[in-house]
Structures are given as structure tokens and as C-alpha cells.
CSV table of C-alpha atoms in Angstrom, one decimal:
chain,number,residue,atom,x,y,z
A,874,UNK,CA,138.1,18.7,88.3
A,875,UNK,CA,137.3,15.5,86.6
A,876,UNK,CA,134.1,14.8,88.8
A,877,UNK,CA,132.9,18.2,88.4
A,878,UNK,CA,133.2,18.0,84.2
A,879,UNK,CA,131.8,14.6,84.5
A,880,UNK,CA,128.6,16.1,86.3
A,881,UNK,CA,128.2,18.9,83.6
A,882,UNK,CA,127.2,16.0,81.4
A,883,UNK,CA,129.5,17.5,78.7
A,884,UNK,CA,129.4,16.3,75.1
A,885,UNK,CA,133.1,14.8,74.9
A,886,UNK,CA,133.7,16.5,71.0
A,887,UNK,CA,132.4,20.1,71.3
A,888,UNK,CA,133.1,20.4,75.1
A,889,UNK,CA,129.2,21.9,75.4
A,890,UNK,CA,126.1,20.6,77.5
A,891,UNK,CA,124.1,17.8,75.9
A,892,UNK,CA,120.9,19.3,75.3
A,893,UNK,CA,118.0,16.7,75.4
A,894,UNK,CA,115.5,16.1,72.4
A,895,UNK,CA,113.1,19.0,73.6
A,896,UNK,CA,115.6,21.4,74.0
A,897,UNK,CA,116.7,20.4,70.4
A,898,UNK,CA,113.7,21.1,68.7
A,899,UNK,CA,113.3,24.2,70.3
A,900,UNK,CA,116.6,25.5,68.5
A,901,UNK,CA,115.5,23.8,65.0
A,902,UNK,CA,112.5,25.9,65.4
A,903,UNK,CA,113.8,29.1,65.9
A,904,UNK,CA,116.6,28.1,62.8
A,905,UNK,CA,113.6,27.9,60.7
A,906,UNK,CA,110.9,30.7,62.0
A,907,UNK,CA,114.3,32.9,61.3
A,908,UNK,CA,114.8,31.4,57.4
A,909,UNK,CA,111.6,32.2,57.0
A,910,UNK,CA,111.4,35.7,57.9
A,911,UNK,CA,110.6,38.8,55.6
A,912,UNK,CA,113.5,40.1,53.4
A,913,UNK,CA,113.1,43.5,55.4
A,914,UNK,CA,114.4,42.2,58.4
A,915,UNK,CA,117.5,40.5,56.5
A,916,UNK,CA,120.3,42.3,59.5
A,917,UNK,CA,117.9,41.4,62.2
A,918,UNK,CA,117.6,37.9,60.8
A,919,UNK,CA,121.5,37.5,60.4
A,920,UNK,CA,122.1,39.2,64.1
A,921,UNK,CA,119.9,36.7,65.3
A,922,UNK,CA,121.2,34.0,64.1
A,923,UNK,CA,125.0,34.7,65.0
A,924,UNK,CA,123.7,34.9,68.3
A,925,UNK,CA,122.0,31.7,68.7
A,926,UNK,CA,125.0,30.1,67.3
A,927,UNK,CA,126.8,31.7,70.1
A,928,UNK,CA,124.4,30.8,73.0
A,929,UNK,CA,125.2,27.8,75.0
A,930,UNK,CA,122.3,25.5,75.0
A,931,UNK,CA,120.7,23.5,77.5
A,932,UNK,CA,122.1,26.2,80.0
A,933,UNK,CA,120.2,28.8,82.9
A,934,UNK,CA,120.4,32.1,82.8
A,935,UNK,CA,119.9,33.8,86.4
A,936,UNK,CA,119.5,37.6,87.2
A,937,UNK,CA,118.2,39.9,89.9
A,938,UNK,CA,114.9,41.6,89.6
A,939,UNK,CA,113.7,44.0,92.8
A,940,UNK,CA,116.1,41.6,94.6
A,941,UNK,CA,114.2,38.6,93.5
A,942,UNK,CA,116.1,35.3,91.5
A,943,UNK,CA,115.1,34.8,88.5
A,944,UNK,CA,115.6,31.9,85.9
A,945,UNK,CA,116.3,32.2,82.2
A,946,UNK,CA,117.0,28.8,80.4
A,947,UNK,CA,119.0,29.3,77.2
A,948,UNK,CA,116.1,27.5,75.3
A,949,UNK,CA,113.6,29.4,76.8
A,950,UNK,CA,115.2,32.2,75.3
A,951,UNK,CA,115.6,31.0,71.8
A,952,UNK,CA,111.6,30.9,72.2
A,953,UNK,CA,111.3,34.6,71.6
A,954,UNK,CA,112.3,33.8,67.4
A,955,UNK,CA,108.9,31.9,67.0
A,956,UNK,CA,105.3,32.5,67.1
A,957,UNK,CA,104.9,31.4,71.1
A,958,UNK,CA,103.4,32.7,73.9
A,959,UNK,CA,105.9,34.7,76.5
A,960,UNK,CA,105.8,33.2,79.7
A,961,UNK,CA,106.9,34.6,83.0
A,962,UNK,CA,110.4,34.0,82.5
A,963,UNK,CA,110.7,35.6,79.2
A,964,UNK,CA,108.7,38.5,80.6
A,965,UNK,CA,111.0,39.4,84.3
A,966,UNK,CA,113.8,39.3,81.6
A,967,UNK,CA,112.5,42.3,79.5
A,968,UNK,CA,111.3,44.1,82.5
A,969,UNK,CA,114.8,43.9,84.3
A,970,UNK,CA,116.7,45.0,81.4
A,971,UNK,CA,114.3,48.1,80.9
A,972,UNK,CA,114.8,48.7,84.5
A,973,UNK,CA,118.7,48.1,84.4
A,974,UNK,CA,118.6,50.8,81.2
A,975,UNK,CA,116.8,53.7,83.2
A,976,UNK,CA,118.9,56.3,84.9
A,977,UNK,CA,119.8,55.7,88.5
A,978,UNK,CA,117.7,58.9,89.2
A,979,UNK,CA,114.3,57.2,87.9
A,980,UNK,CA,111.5,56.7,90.5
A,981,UNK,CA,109.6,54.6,88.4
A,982,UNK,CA,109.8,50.7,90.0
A,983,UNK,CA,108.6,47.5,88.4
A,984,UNK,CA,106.9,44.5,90.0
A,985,UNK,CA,107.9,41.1,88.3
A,986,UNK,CA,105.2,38.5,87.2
A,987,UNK,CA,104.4,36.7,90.5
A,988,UNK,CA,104.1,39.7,92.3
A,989,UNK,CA,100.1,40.0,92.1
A,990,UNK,CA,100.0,36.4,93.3
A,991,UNK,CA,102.4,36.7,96.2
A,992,UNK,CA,99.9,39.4,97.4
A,993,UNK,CA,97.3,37.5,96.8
A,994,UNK,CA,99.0,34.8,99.4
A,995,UNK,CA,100.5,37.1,101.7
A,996,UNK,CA,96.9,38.5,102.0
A,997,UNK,CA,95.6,35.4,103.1
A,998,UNK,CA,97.7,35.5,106.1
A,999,UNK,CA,97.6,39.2,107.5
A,1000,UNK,CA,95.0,41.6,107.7
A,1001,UNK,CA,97.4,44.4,106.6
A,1002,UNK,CA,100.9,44.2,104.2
A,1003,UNK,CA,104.1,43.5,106.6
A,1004,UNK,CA,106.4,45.5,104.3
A,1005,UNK,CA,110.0,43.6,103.9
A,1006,UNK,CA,112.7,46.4,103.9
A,1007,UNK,CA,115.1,43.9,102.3
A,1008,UNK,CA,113.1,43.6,99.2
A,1009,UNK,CA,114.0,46.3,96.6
A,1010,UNK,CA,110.8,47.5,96.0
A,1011,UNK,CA,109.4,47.9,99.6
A,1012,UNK,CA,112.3,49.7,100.5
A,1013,UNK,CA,112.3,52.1,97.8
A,1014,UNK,CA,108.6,52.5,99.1
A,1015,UNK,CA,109.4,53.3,102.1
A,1016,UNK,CA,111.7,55.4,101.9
A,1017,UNK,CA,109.5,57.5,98.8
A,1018,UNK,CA,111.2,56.9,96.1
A,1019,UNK,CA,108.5,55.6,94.0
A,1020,UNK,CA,106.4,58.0,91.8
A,1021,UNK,CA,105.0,55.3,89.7
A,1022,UNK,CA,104.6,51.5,89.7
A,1023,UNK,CA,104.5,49.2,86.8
A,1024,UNK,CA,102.8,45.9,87.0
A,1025,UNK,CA,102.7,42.6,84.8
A,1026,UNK,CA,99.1,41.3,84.9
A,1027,UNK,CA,97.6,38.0,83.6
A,1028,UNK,CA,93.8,37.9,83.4
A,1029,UNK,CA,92.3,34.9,83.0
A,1030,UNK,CA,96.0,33.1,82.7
A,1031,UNK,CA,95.7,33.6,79.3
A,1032,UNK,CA,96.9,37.4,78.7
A,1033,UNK,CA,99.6,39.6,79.6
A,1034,UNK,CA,98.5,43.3,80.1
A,1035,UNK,CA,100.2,45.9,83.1
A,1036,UNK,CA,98.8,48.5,85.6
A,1037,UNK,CA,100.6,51.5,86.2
A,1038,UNK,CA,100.0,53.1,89.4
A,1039,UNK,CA,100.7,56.4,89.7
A,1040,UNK,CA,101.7,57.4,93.6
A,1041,UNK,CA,101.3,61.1,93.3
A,1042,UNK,CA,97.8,61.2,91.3
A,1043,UNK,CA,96.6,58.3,93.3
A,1044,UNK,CA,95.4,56.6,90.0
A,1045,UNK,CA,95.4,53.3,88.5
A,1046,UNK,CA,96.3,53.2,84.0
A,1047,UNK,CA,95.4,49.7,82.3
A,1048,UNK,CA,97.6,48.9,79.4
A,1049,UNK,CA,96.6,46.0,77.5
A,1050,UNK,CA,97.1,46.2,73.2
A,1051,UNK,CA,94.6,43.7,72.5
A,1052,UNK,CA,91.6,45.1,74.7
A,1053,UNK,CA,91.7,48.8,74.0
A,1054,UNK,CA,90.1,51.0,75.9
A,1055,UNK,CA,89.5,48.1,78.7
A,1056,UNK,CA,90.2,49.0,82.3
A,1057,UNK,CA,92.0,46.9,84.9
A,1058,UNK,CA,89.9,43.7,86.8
A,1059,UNK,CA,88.3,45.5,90.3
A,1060,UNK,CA,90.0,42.8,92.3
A,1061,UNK,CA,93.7,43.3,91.6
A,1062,UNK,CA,93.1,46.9,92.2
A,1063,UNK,CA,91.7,46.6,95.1
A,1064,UNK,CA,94.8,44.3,96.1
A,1065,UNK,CA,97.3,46.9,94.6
A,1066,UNK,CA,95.2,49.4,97.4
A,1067,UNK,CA,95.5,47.3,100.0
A,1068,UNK,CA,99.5,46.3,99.7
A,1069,UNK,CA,100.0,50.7,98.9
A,1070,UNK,CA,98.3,51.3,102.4
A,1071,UNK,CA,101.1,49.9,104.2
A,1072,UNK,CA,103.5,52.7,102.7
A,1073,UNK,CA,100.8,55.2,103.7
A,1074,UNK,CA,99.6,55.6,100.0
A,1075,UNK,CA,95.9,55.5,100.0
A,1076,UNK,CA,94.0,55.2,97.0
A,1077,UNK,CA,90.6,53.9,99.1
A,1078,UNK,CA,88.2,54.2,99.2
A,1079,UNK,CA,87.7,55.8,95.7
A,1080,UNK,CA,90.0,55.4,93.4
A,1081,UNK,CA,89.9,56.4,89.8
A,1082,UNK,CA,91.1,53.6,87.0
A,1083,UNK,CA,91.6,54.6,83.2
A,1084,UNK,CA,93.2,52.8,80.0
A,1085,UNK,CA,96.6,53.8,78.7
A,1086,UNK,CA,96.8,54.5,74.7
A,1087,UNK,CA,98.4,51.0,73.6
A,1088,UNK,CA,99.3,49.9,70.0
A,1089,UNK,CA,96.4,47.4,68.7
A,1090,UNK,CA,97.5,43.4,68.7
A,1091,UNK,CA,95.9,41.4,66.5
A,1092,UNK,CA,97.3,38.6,66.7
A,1093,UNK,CA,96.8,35.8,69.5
A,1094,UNK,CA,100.5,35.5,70.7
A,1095,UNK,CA,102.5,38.7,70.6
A,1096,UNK,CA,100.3,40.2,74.1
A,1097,UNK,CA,104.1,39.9,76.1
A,1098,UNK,CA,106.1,41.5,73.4
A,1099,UNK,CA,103.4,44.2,73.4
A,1100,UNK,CA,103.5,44.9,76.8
A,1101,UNK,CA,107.4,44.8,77.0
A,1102,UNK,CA,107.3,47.1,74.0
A,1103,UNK,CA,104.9,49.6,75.4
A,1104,UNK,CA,106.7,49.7,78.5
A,1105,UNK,CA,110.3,50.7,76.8
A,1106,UNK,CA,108.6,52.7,74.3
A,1107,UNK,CA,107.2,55.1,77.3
A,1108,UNK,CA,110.1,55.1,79.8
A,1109,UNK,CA,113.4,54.7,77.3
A,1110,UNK,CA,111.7,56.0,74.0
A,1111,UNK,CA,112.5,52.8,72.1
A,1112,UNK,CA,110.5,52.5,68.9
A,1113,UNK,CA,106.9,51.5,70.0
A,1114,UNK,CA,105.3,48.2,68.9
A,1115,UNK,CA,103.3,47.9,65.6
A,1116,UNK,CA,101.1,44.6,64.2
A,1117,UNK,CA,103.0,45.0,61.4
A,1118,UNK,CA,106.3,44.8,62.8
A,1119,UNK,CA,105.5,41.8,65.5
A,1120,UNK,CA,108.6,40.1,63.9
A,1121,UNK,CA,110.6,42.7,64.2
A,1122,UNK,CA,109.9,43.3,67.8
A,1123,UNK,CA,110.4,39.7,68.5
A,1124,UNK,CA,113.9,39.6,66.8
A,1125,UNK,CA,114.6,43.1,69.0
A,1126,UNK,CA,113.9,41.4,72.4
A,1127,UNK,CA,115.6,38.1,71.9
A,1128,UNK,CA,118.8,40.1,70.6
A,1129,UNK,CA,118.9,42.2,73.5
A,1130,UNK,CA,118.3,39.3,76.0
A,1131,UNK,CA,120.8,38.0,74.4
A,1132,UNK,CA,123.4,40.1,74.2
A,1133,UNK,CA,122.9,41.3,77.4
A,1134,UNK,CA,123.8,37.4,78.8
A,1135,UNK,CA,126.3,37.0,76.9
A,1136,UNK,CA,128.0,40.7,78.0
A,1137,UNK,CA,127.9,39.7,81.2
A,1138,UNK,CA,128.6,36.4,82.1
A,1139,UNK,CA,131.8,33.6,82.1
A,1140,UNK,CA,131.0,30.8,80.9
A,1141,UNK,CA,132.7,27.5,80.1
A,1142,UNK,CA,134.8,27.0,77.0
A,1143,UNK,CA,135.4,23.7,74.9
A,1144,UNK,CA,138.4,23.7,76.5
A,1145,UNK,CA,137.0,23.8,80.2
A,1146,UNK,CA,138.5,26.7,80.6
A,1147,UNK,CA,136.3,30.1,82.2
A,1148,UNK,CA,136.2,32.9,79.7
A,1149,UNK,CA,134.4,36.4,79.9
A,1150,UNK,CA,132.4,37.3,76.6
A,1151,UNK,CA,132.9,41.0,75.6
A,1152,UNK,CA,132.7,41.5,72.0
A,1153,UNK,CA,129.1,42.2,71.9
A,1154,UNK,CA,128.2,45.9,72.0
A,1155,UNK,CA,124.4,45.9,71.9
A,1156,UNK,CA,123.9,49.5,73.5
A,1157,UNK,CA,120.2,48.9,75.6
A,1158,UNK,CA,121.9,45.6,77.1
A,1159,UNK,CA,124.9,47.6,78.9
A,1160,UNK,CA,124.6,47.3,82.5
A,1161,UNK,CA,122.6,44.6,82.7
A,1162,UNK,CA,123.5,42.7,85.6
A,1163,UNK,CA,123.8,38.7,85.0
A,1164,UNK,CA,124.7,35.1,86.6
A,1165,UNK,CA,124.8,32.0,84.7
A,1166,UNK,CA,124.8,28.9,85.9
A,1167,UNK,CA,125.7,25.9,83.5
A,1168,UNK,CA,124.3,22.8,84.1
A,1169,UNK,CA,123.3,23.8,87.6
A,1170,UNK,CA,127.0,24.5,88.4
A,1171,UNK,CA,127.6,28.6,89.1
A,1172,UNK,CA,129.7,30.3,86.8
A,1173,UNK,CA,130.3,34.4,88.3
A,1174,UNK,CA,130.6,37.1,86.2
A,1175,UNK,CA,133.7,39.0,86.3
């Protein structure tokens, strides 16, 4: 037991991990994008900040999306109360707990972020998709259980927009708040087509491609909060995103993020000793599934 407390680099008066200088800023700068936030959002503002006092820093976050890992570091988290851009991270997070909040019923699927890229490779190597039963998503494919497919898209690298595909109309809808009225990029359609043949859905060689109604951004840095907004608004009715409310929505996300980690997941004490959080009653974060690993040591949930 020693050896293994010794290698969680714990800070011998609090009993917590040691976060580094980077990781430290990041929390003084959500501390301070949260003092200075409107008056109107004074119980969003005061939720938020009980919650990063609660977080463990310098810690990982890992959960399940369509059977895929994915990584959450605490920090990265506290990222969401600031003015920066959501990366891929922060965006599997919000799609998994919008999936995790639909009814078990839903035939609606979501891809995470890398999933137009790992098309893009696997495409490079077969002439046709090689569907892989033990991923979530193929098998719910194959088995037709998918009426409509939602999918993160980053043109250019800079931008986060989606395309939902709808199975039964054999159409493609482009979401993206800050280019109303654009449609999605030819190529990743086409690459959407070719990976949907392999689950006999064929949308060539005609398809048709049209722009969902989405909330204007204004701004240059709210594009993943407008997707994941737009996506809960239409499939769990959540309140849709505004300009106006951008810090609102940002203070929505990280809460429920949050809450959801710390609903689900044992983590170590100051006194070394493994504890189940579960006086947080966030209703959207319930069920969210959850591992966290501290200091690259696994802690299950119970």
C-alpha cells in the first residue's frame, strides 16, 4: 500500500494529487471567468463553483462512448467555465451523456469525434467498410436499429458542426450555428455513403443534403457548446442555445459533466480510503456510466 500511495504522487497534507503549474492555472482561470460572470447567473455561478471545489484535480476521467474509451482530465473539464475552444474530449463527453439520457427505446445513434477520421483510414485500406459487430454502433446497424445518425464534424480543424443522417429518408441535415443555411462538405458525405453501404443503406448515387435550423453563434468559441446544445435541445427538449445565454450554456455543460463524474465514480479520500460520491442529484446526469482513474491508477465505480 505504501508503494502504490507513493506512486499517486500525493500531496502529504491534503491527501490529493499534485497538480502541476499548467493544471493550476487552468483552475485559477475558471475561479475567475466564474467571479466574473453576470449577476443573472448568480445559482449557476455558486453550483459551479461548489463543484470545482469538489473535483479532484490533476485526475482522468474515462467513460464508454459506442464502446469506445474515452478520456476526460479533471482540468480539461474545468475548461468549459472560460472562453475556450471545446476540443474532442470535452465534446464525446456531452454526446455520451445525451446518449446515456435517451430512453433505451431510442434509435437515434451517435458517432464520437474521430469517427469521420477512422473512416477516412479505414478507407484507405478496403475497397468496401468491414463492419465490426463488436462496436456499438455497427451492431446496432446491423441489426436495424438505427433510424438516424448524428455526427461531430470539424471542417477545416477549426469548427465543430454535425450531420444527421437520416436512414429511412436517405438524407443528409448540416447543423452548424455559425454558417446558417450552409450544407455539409461533399467529401464527408460521400464517406458517410460509402461506410452506410456496408449495412445495405444506400444513399448513392444521389443523395439529397439540406441545413438544419440552428441558433446563430456569433461569437468565435462557443461552436461545441452550440452543437452539444442543439443536439439535447432536439432529442431531450433541453432549453436550446442562445448568443445571449453562451455563459449560461457553458455553466450548464460543465455542471452536468460534472455531476455526472462525480455520481458515478469512487475515488480516493484524504484519508486513502475509497469512497462512492452520491450526494449530487443533477437529474440529466443519472445514468451516466463512468470510470475514473487517479493518477493513472483505476478506481471502479460501485
Amino acid at each position: 500500500m505504501p508503494a502504490v500511495l507513493a506512486s499517486l504522487d500525493l500531496n502529504q497534507s491534503t491527501g490529493t494529487p499534485r497538480p502541476n503549474d499548467q493544471n493550476a492555472k487552468i483552475w485559477k482561470d475558471a475561479e475567475e471567468w466564474l467571479s466574473m460572470t453576470p449577476i443573472q447567473v448568480v445559482e449557476l455561478k455558486e453550483t459551479c463553483q461548489t463543484l470545482l471545489k469538489q473535483l479532484p484535480r490533476a485526475s482522468l476521467l474515462s467513460f464508454e462512448l459506442l464502446s469506445v474509451t474515452c478520456s476526460l482530465c479533471s482540468e480539461h473539464l474545468a475548461l468549459f467555465l472560460g472562453q475556450q475552444w471545446l476540443y474532442d474530449d470535452r465534446i464525446d463527453a456531452g454526446l455520451s451523456l445525451i446518449q446515456q439520457n435517451l430512453p433505451s427505446s431510442t434509435r437515434i445513434a451517435f458517432a464520437d469525434t474521430l469517427f469521420m477520421v477512422q473512416l477516412c483510414l479505414a478507407r484507405k485500406w478496403h475497397v468496401t467498410y468491414i463492419p465490426h459487430p463488436e462496436k456499438a454502433m455497427d451492431q446496432a446497424l446491423l441489426q436495424g436499429r438505427v433510424d438516424k445518425l448524428e455526427v461531430p464534424v470539424n471542417p477545416g480543424g477549426t469548427h465543430w458542426a454535425g450531420i444527421q443522417v437520416d436512414l429511412q429518408a436517405r438524407t443528409f441535415h448540416y447543423r452548424d450555428g455559425y454558417n446558417p443555411g450552409k450544407t455539409a462538405d461533399p467529401q464527408d458525405l460521400e464517406l458517410l455513403s460509402w461506410y452506410l453501404a456496408s449495412f445495405g443503406v444506400n444513399f448513392m448515387p444521389c443523395y439529397r443534403s439540406t441545413s438544419i435550423l440552428t441558433p446563430h453563434q456569433s461569437d468565435g468559441n462557443s461552436c461545441g457548446v452550440v452543437l452539444l446544445s442543439s443536439l439535447a435541445a432536439e432529442h431531450l427538449s433541453w432549453r436550446p442555445w442562445r448568443q445571449s445565454e453562451a455563459v449560461q450554456h457553458r455553466m450548464e455543460w460543465f455542471i452536468r459533466i460534472a455531476e455526472a463524474w462525480l455520481d458515478s465514480v469512487v475515488w480516493l479520500r484524504c484519508n486513502y480510503s475509497l469512497m462512492h460520491v452520491t450526494d449530487h442529484n443533477l437529474d440529466p446526469a443519472r445514468g451516466f456510466l463512468a470510470k475514473f482513474i487517479l493518477c493513472g491508477k483505476w478506481c471502479t465505480s460501485v
